[in-house]
Tab-separated table of C-alpha atoms in Angstrom:
chain	number	residue	atom	x	y	z
A	1	UNK	CA	-0.207	-0.542	0.142
A	2	UNK	CA	1.653	3.134	-0.872
A	3	UNK	CA	2.187	4.986	2.848
A	4	UNK	CA	2.137	8.967	3.276
A	5	UNK	CA	5.834	10.480	3.098
A	6	UNK	CA	7.011	13.782	5.771
A	7	UNK	CA	7.293	15.340	2.430
A	8	UNK	CA	3.269	14.877	2.109
A	9	UNK	CA	3.613	15.406	5.220
A	10	UNK	CA	5.547	18.793	4.354
A	11	UNK	CA	2.586	19.495	1.508
A	12	UNK	CA	0.432	20.128	4.296
A	13	UNK	CA	2.083	22.056	6.865
A	14	UNK	CA	2.814	24.421	3.913
A	15	UNK	CA	-1.586	24.346	3.598
A	16	UNK	CA	-2.329	25.375	7.475
A	17	UNK	CA	-0.157	28.828	6.903
A	18	UNK	CA	-2.813	31.532	9.360
A	19	UNK	CA	-5.361	29.323	9.528
A	20	UNK	CA	-4.092	26.361	12.442
A	21	UNK	CA	-2.505	27.204	15.499
A	22	UNK	CA	1.535	25.962	15.919
A	23	UNK	CA	0.855	24.331	19.858
A	24	UNK	CA	3.882	24.571	21.949
A	25	UNK	CA	4.949	21.946	24.126
A	26	UNK	CA	4.313	21.914	27.697
A	27	UNK	CA	7.058	20.936	30.129
A	28	UNK	CA	4.632	18.895	33.805
A	29	UNK	CA	5.840	20.207	36.766
A	30	UNK	CA	4.676	17.124	38.400
A	31	UNK	CA	6.765	14.875	35.783
A	32	UNK	CA	9.780	16.451	34.388
A	33	UNK	CA	10.012	14.051	32.053
A	34	UNK	CA	7.058	14.804	30.460
A	35	UNK	CA	5.786	17.656	27.762
A	36	UNK	CA	2.138	17.568	26.208
A	37	UNK	CA	1.174	18.950	23.706
A	38	UNK	CA	-2.468	20.772	23.214
A	39	UNK	CA	-4.101	20.143	20.701
A	40	UNK	CA	-7.407	21.760	22.277
A	41	UNK	CA	-6.172	24.737	21.572
A	42	UNK	CA	-6.954	24.284	18.247
A	43	UNK	CA	-9.726	27.205	16.457
A	44	UNK	CA	-12.174	24.632	16.620
A	45	UNK	CA	-10.872	22.384	19.809
A	46	UNK	CA	-8.863	19.906	18.598
A	47	UNK	CA	-6.166	18.612	16.332
A	48	UNK	CA	-8.786	17.649	13.216
A	49	UNK	CA	-8.780	21.078	12.173
A	50	UNK	CA	-5.396	20.025	10.952
A	51	UNK	CA	-6.132	17.635	8.357
A	52	UNK	CA	-8.818	18.713	7.224
A	53	UNK	CA	-6.973	22.171	6.764
A	54	UNK	CA	-5.554	19.608	4.209
A	55	UNK	CA	-7.585	18.128	2.998
A	56	UNK	CA	-10.220	20.723	1.344
A	57	UNK	CA	-7.484	22.889	0.499
A	58	UNK	CA	-5.922	20.184	-2.120
A	59	UNK	CA	-9.904	20.296	-3.367
A	60	UNK	CA	-10.184	21.401	-7.117
A	61	UNK	CA	-11.655	24.729	-7.692
A	62	UNK	CA	-14.984	22.947	-9.464
A	63	UNK	CA	-15.331	20.713	-6.595
A	64	UNK	CA	-15.090	22.972	-4.090
A	65	UNK	CA	-18.169	24.388	-5.672
A	66	UNK	CA	-20.650	20.825	-5.085
A	67	UNK	CA	-19.111	20.991	-1.727
A	68	UNK	CA	-18.151	18.560	1.276
A	69	UNK	CA	-19.478	16.197	3.349
A	70	UNK	CA	-18.234	13.489	6.548
A	71	UNK	CA	-19.212	11.919	9.202
A	72	UNK	CA	-17.857	13.031	12.362
A	73	UNK	CA	-18.559	12.111	15.749
A	74	UNK	CA	-18.441	16.267	16.777
A	75	UNK	CA	-14.613	16.697	15.623
A	76	UNK	CA	-13.409	15.970	12.748
A	77	UNK	CA	-16.934	17.440	11.972
A	78	UNK	CA	-16.285	20.895	13.000
A	79	UNK	CA	-13.031	20.946	11.826
A	80	UNK	CA	-14.593	20.064	7.632
A	81	UNK	CA	-17.160	22.281	8.905
A	82	UNK	CA	-14.461	25.548	9.777
A	83	UNK	CA	-11.739	24.678	6.962
A	84	UNK	CA	-15.327	24.522	4.819
A	85	UNK	CA	-16.178	27.776	5.748
A	86	UNK	CA	-12.173	29.656	5.310
A	87	UNK	CA	-12.747	28.337	1.628
A	88	UNK	CA	-16.807	29.169	1.313
A	89	UNK	CA	-16.991	25.884	0.445
A	90	UNK	CA	-20.589	24.089	1.332
A	91	UNK	CA	-20.361	21.279	4.135
A	92	UNK	CA	-22.561	18.233	5.479
A	93	UNK	CA	-21.765	16.494	8.893
A	94	UNK	CA	-23.274	12.949	9.054
A	95	UNK	CA	-22.731	12.587	12.931
A	96	UNK	CA	-24.085	9.117	15.258
A	97	UNK	CA	-26.733	9.603	17.688
A	98	UNK	CA	-25.030	9.116	20.842
A	99	UNK	CA	-22.033	12.175	19.897
A	100	UNK	CA	-21.570	15.516	23.250
A	101	UNK	CA	-24.395	17.916	21.948
A	102	UNK	CA	-21.810	20.873	22.659
A	103	UNK	CA	-20.028	19.095	19.079
A	104	UNK	CA	-22.961	18.707	17.687
A	105	UNK	CA	-23.723	22.857	19.199
A	106	UNK	CA	-20.579	23.909	17.735
A	107	UNK	CA	-20.925	22.005	14.126
A	108	UNK	CA	-24.522	23.751	13.695
A	109	UNK	CA	-22.564	27.142	14.614
A	110	UNK	CA	-19.867	27.306	11.979
A	111	UNK	CA	-22.677	26.969	9.220
A	112	UNK	CA	-22.444	22.853	8.333
A	113	UNK	CA	-25.691	21.021	7.495
A	114	UNK	CA	-26.229	18.047	10.091
A	115	UNK	CA	-27.867	15.205	10.133
A	116	UNK	CA	-27.534	12.806	12.931
A	117	UNK	CA	-27.786	9.253	12.816
A	118	UNK	CA	-27.500	5.777	14.231
A	119	UNK	CA	-24.190	4.238	14.768
A	120	UNK	CA	-23.577	2.633	12.406
A	121	UNK	CA	-25.280	4.512	9.342
A	122	UNK	CA	-22.360	7.350	10.132
A	123	UNK	CA	-20.682	5.447	7.185
A	124	UNK	CA	-23.090	4.854	4.416
A	125	UNK	CA	-25.947	7.892	5.199
A	126	UNK	CA	-22.371	10.100	4.009
A	127	UNK	CA	-21.751	8.207	1.181
A	128	UNK	CA	-24.808	8.681	-0.393
A	129	UNK	CA	-24.958	12.105	0.454
A	130	UNK	CA	-21.794	12.356	-1.307
A	131	UNK	CA	-23.782	10.468	-4.644
A	132	UNK	CA	-26.823	12.107	-4.227
A	133	UNK	CA	-25.349	15.788	-4.598
A	134	UNK	CA	-21.882	15.429	-5.938
A	135	UNK	CA	-19.971	16.539	-3.188
A	136	UNK	CA	-16.519	15.262	-1.908
A	137	UNK	CA	-15.940	12.884	1.091
A	138	UNK	CA	-13.947	13.538	3.575
A	139	UNK	CA	-13.641	11.210	6.082
A	140	UNK	CA	-12.277	11.754	9.884
A	141	UNK	CA	-9.208	9.836	8.871
A	142	UNK	CA	-9.362	7.041	5.883
A	143	UNK	CA	-8.044	9.890	3.882
A	144	UNK	CA	-4.335	10.390	2.391
A	145	UNK	CA	-4.660	13.990	2.954
A	146	UNK	CA	-6.173	13.195	5.925
A	147	UNK	CA	-3.118	11.196	7.704
A	148	UNK	CA	-0.891	14.123	5.976
A	149	UNK	CA	-2.365	17.428	7.721
A	150	UNK	CA	-1.900	15.575	10.923
A	151	UNK	CA	1.282	14.438	10.434
A	152	UNK	CA	2.501	18.195	11.290
A	153	UNK	CA	1.814	17.438	14.711
A	154	UNK	CA	4.990	15.299	14.786
A	155	UNK	CA	6.804	17.573	12.989
A	156	UNK	CA	6.776	20.246	15.458
A	157	UNK	CA	7.196	18.011	17.625
A	158	UNK	CA	10.805	17.070	16.584
A	159	UNK	CA	11.616	21.199	15.932
A	160	UNK	CA	10.720	22.051	19.112
A	161	UNK	CA	12.168	19.290	20.998
A	162	UNK	CA	15.180	17.825	18.322
A	163	UNK	CA	15.886	14.765	21.374
A	164	UNK	CA	12.806	13.757	21.810
A	165	UNK	CA	12.304	10.034	22.747
A	166	UNK	CA	8.420	8.746	22.888
A	167	UNK	CA	5.650	10.031	21.776
A	168	UNK	CA	2.635	9.431	23.391
A	169	UNK	CA	-0.615	9.559	20.519
A	170	UNK	CA	-4.532	8.410	21.006
A	171	UNK	CA	-5.506	5.872	18.407
A	172	UNK	CA	-9.721	5.737	17.504
A	173	UNK	CA	-9.299	4.743	13.543
A	174	UNK	CA	-5.638	5.926	13.259
A	175	UNK	CA	-5.402	9.048	11.899
A	176	UNK	CA	-3.324	11.235	14.635
A	177	UNK	CA	-1.177	8.268	14.805
A	178	UNK	CA	-0.376	7.134	11.274
A	179	UNK	CA	0.421	11.267	10.288
A	180	UNK	CA	2.576	11.826	13.444
A	181	UNK	CA	4.739	8.356	13.066
A	182	UNK	CA	5.542	9.287	9.486
A	183	UNK	CA	7.076	12.195	10.696
A	184	UNK	CA	8.818	11.786	13.854
A	185	UNK	CA	10.161	8.193	12.582
A	186	UNK	CA	11.444	10.268	9.524
A	187	UNK	CA	13.107	12.725	11.184
A	188	UNK	CA	14.188	10.712	14.871
A	189	UNK	CA	13.993	7.047	13.314
A	190	UNK	CA	15.188	6.073	17.277
A	191	UNK	CA	12.288	7.997	19.335
A	192	UNK	CA	9.266	5.231	19.760
A	193	UNK	CA	6.029	6.838	19.046
A	194	UNK	CA	3.335	4.592	20.498
A	195	UNK	CA	-0.298	4.713	20.389
A	196	UNK	CA	-2.683	4.859	23.267
A	197	UNK	CA	-6.428	3.960	23.866
A	198	UNK	CA	-9.250	3.093	26.227
A	199	UNK	CA	-9.457	-0.302	27.069
A	200	UNK	CA	-13.072	-0.386	26.362
A	201	UNK	CA	-12.378	0.752	22.852
A	202	UNK	CA	-9.294	-1.739	22.365
A	203	UNK	CA	-10.083	-2.860	18.582
A	204	UNK	CA	-6.225	-1.335	17.711
A	205	UNK	CA	-3.844	-3.285	19.722
A	206	UNK	CA	-6.149	-6.572	17.806
A	207	UNK	CA	-5.628	-5.292	14.912
A	208	UNK	CA	-1.762	-4.476	15.123
A	209	UNK	CA	-1.685	-8.275	16.837
A	210	UNK	CA	-3.782	-9.962	14.786
A	211	UNK	CA	-2.465	-7.539	11.993
A	212	UNK	CA	-5.321	-7.437	10.119
A	213	UNK	CA	-8.327	-4.970	11.112
A	214	UNK	CA	-10.489	-6.512	13.808
A	215	UNK	CA	-13.340	-3.999	13.993
A	216	UNK	CA	-15.619	-3.563	17.250
A	217	UNK	CA	-19.169	-2.951	16.707
A	218	UNK	CA	-20.715	-0.002	18.715
A	219	UNK	CA	-22.206	-1.344	21.231
A	220	UNK	CA	-18.697	-2.475	22.715
A	221	UNK	CA	-17.088	0.631	21.892
A	222	UNK	CA	-19.829	3.434	23.261
A	223	UNK	CA	-19.051	2.389	26.464
A	224	UNK	CA	-15.553	3.992	26.791
A	225	UNK	CA	-16.032	7.740	27.955
A	226	UNK	CA	-13.353	8.874	24.981
A	227	UNK	CA	-15.848	9.523	22.896
A	228	UNK	CA	-13.224	10.638	20.032
A	229	UNK	CA	-11.403	6.822	20.381
A	230	UNK	CA	-14.305	5.233	19.758
A	231	UNK	CA	-14.527	4.361	15.732
A	232	UNK	CA	-12.267	1.004	14.164
A	233	UNK	CA	-8.732	2.138	12.226
A	234	UNK	CA	-9.109	1.137	8.452
A	235	UNK	CA	-6.754	-1.064	5.749
A	236	UNK	CA	-5.320	2.408	5.416
A	237	UNK	CA	-4.057	3.787	9.030
A	238	UNK	CA	-3.586	-0.011	10.003
A	239	UNK	CA	-0.899	0.014	6.635
A	240	UNK	CA	0.831	2.955	8.723
A	241	UNK	CA	0.353	1.753	12.113
A	242	UNK	CA	2.020	-2.059	11.595
A	243	UNK	CA	4.685	-0.163	9.748
A	244	UNK	CA	5.293	2.683	11.799
A	245	UNK	CA	3.694	2.375	15.188
A	246	UNK	CA	6.583	1.314	18.529
A	247	UNK	CA	3.430	-0.820	20.423
A	248	UNK	CA	0.228	0.855	21.688
A	249	UNK	CA	-1.171	0.489	25.745
A	250	UNK	CA	-4.380	0.229	26.892
A	251	UNK	CA	-5.803	2.401	30.020
A	252	UNK	CA	-8.517	1.861	32.150
A	253	UNK	CA	-12.235	4.149	32.866
A	254	UNK	CA	-10.599	5.571	35.864
A	255	UNK	CA	-6.880	6.559	34.578
A	256	UNK	CA	-8.457	8.965	31.312
A	257	UNK	CA	-10.616	10.337	34.073
A	258	UNK	CA	-7.887	11.005	36.423
A	259	UNK	CA	-5.721	12.042	33.622
A	260	UNK	CA	-7.888	14.447	32.882
A	261	UNK	CA	-8.545	15.456	35.888
A	262	UNK	CA	-4.476	16.514	36.398
A	263	UNK	CA	-4.472	18.090	32.668
A	264	UNK	CA	-7.053	20.545	34.053
A	265	UNK	CA	-5.544	20.983	37.374
A	266	UNK	CA	-1.893	20.783	36.767
A	267	UNK	CA	-1.915	21.904	33.099
A	268	UNK	CA	-5.008	24.574	33.062
A	269	UNK	CA	-5.802	23.209	29.960
A	270	UNK	CA	-9.590	22.387	28.707
A	271	UNK	CA	-9.669	18.358	28.253
A	272	UNK	CA	-12.662	15.922	27.133
A	273	UNK	CA	-11.480	12.477	28.101
A	274	UNK	CA	-10.180	11.772	24.514
A	275	UNK	CA	-7.617	14.024	24.835
A	276	UNK	CA	-6.093	12.763	27.988
A	277	UNK	CA	-5.172	8.730	27.190
A	278	UNK	CA	-1.856	9.707	26.673
A	279	UNK	CA	-1.127	11.257	29.462
A	280	UNK	CA	-2.896	8.640	31.291
A	281	UNK	CA	-0.515	6.160	29.772
A	282	UNK	CA	2.389	7.691	31.547
A	283	UNK	CA	0.570	8.494	34.828
A	284	UNK	CA	-0.152	4.987	35.368
A	285	UNK	CA	1.585	2.597	32.995
A	286	UNK	CA	5.516	4.645	32.622
A	287	UNK	CA	7.341	1.578	33.188
A	288	UNK	CA	6.260	-0.337	30.862
A	289	UNK	CA	6.796	2.595	27.854
A	290	UNK	CA	10.946	3.469	27.019
A	291	UNK	CA	12.325	5.414	28.789
A	292	UNK	CA	13.617	9.216	28.242
A	293	UNK	CA	12.088	12.118	27.072
A	294	UNK	CA	8.218	11.671	26.222
A	295	UNK	CA	5.574	14.337	24.745
A	296	UNK	CA	2.029	13.195	25.394
A	297	UNK	CA	-0.596	14.408	22.701
A	298	UNK	CA	-3.444	16.156	24.566
A	299	UNK	CA	-5.866	15.941	21.287
A	300	UNK	CA	-8.664	17.619	22.192
A	301	UNK	CA	-11.012	19.797	24.070
A	302	UNK	CA	-14.480	19.711	23.466
A	303	UNK	CA	-15.396	18.716	26.404
A	304	UNK	CA	-19.192	18.162	28.416
A	305	UNK	CA	-19.961	21.397	30.831
A	306	UNK	CA	-20.263	18.863	33.385
A	307	UNK	CA	-17.254	16.868	32.253
A	308	UNK	CA	-15.783	19.470	32.779
A	309	UNK	CA	-16.451	20.985	35.940
A	310	UNK	CA	-16.130	16.476	37.714
A	311	UNK	CA	-12.683	16.612	36.517
A	312	UNK	CA	-11.738	20.795	37.836
A	313	UNK	CA	-12.796	19.275	41.653
A	314	UNK	CA	-11.763	15.879	40.918
A	315	UNK	CA	-9.216	14.899	44.132
A	316	UNK	CA	-5.995	14.390	42.265
A	317	UNK	CA	-4.282	10.674	42.049
A	318	UNK	CA	-1.495	9.775	42.521
A	319	UNK	CA	-0.332	7.841	39.381
């Protein structure tokens, strides 16, 4: 399979100028070998803006005029709606029922048309809209342009911490980990890129172990609070992860909750559960991870206010 290259990622970086934020690396006072990269500071609150911006920027004028469509639990939908608005492109977002209301409301506020459907129907409905209306389907992760855009995070990590030893990355559909691993392994071959996912949505772990896709049904993955990580890998992202990821670990719901609370309270970031899983791996599973200077990607901060309030007042747990 033709994998995304470092040159693809560098091309994407050019498309992001003036639209996305170059997020900093923030040191963590509880761990002097840990930095977090807060993609929650992007204008739409997550890393998804990188891939969506690159994908829309690469559309030919005739395709832009017809519009774009995607299926998303919220973060990619917000990102595509934002990128489409920047470029004056009509946008429809198919959202699975059960997605956090805060994410749905923000997609709508960006001017996108919304279709709420059962989780199992999200892709089929998006494909129907693309076929009927001539819109370009821009999936959340199963797309080379999306992977390249997310990979710009890896470029920035190595630029800001050239001697980085470990990069911890949340894994849902695998686009983020695919892109970051592509950039980091090309620029810093000795660094280890480790994926992190919830125990209650550990399909990527199973897929990597088997060497082929293992899909968990929504009834299983929807048990996790990390709603952005409930999707399964695609053949494209699995190929990238098999070639470039150095390992994968899983974290429990209690660990995700504790990591969310620590990030909110001690880094003063707004963090959603999906964005806390990488830090949770470092907090609770450091003994099983490679040693050294570690970056944990905080992938997003589009969190329900009640969840944020609970994290802000939760007693810290040593880990």
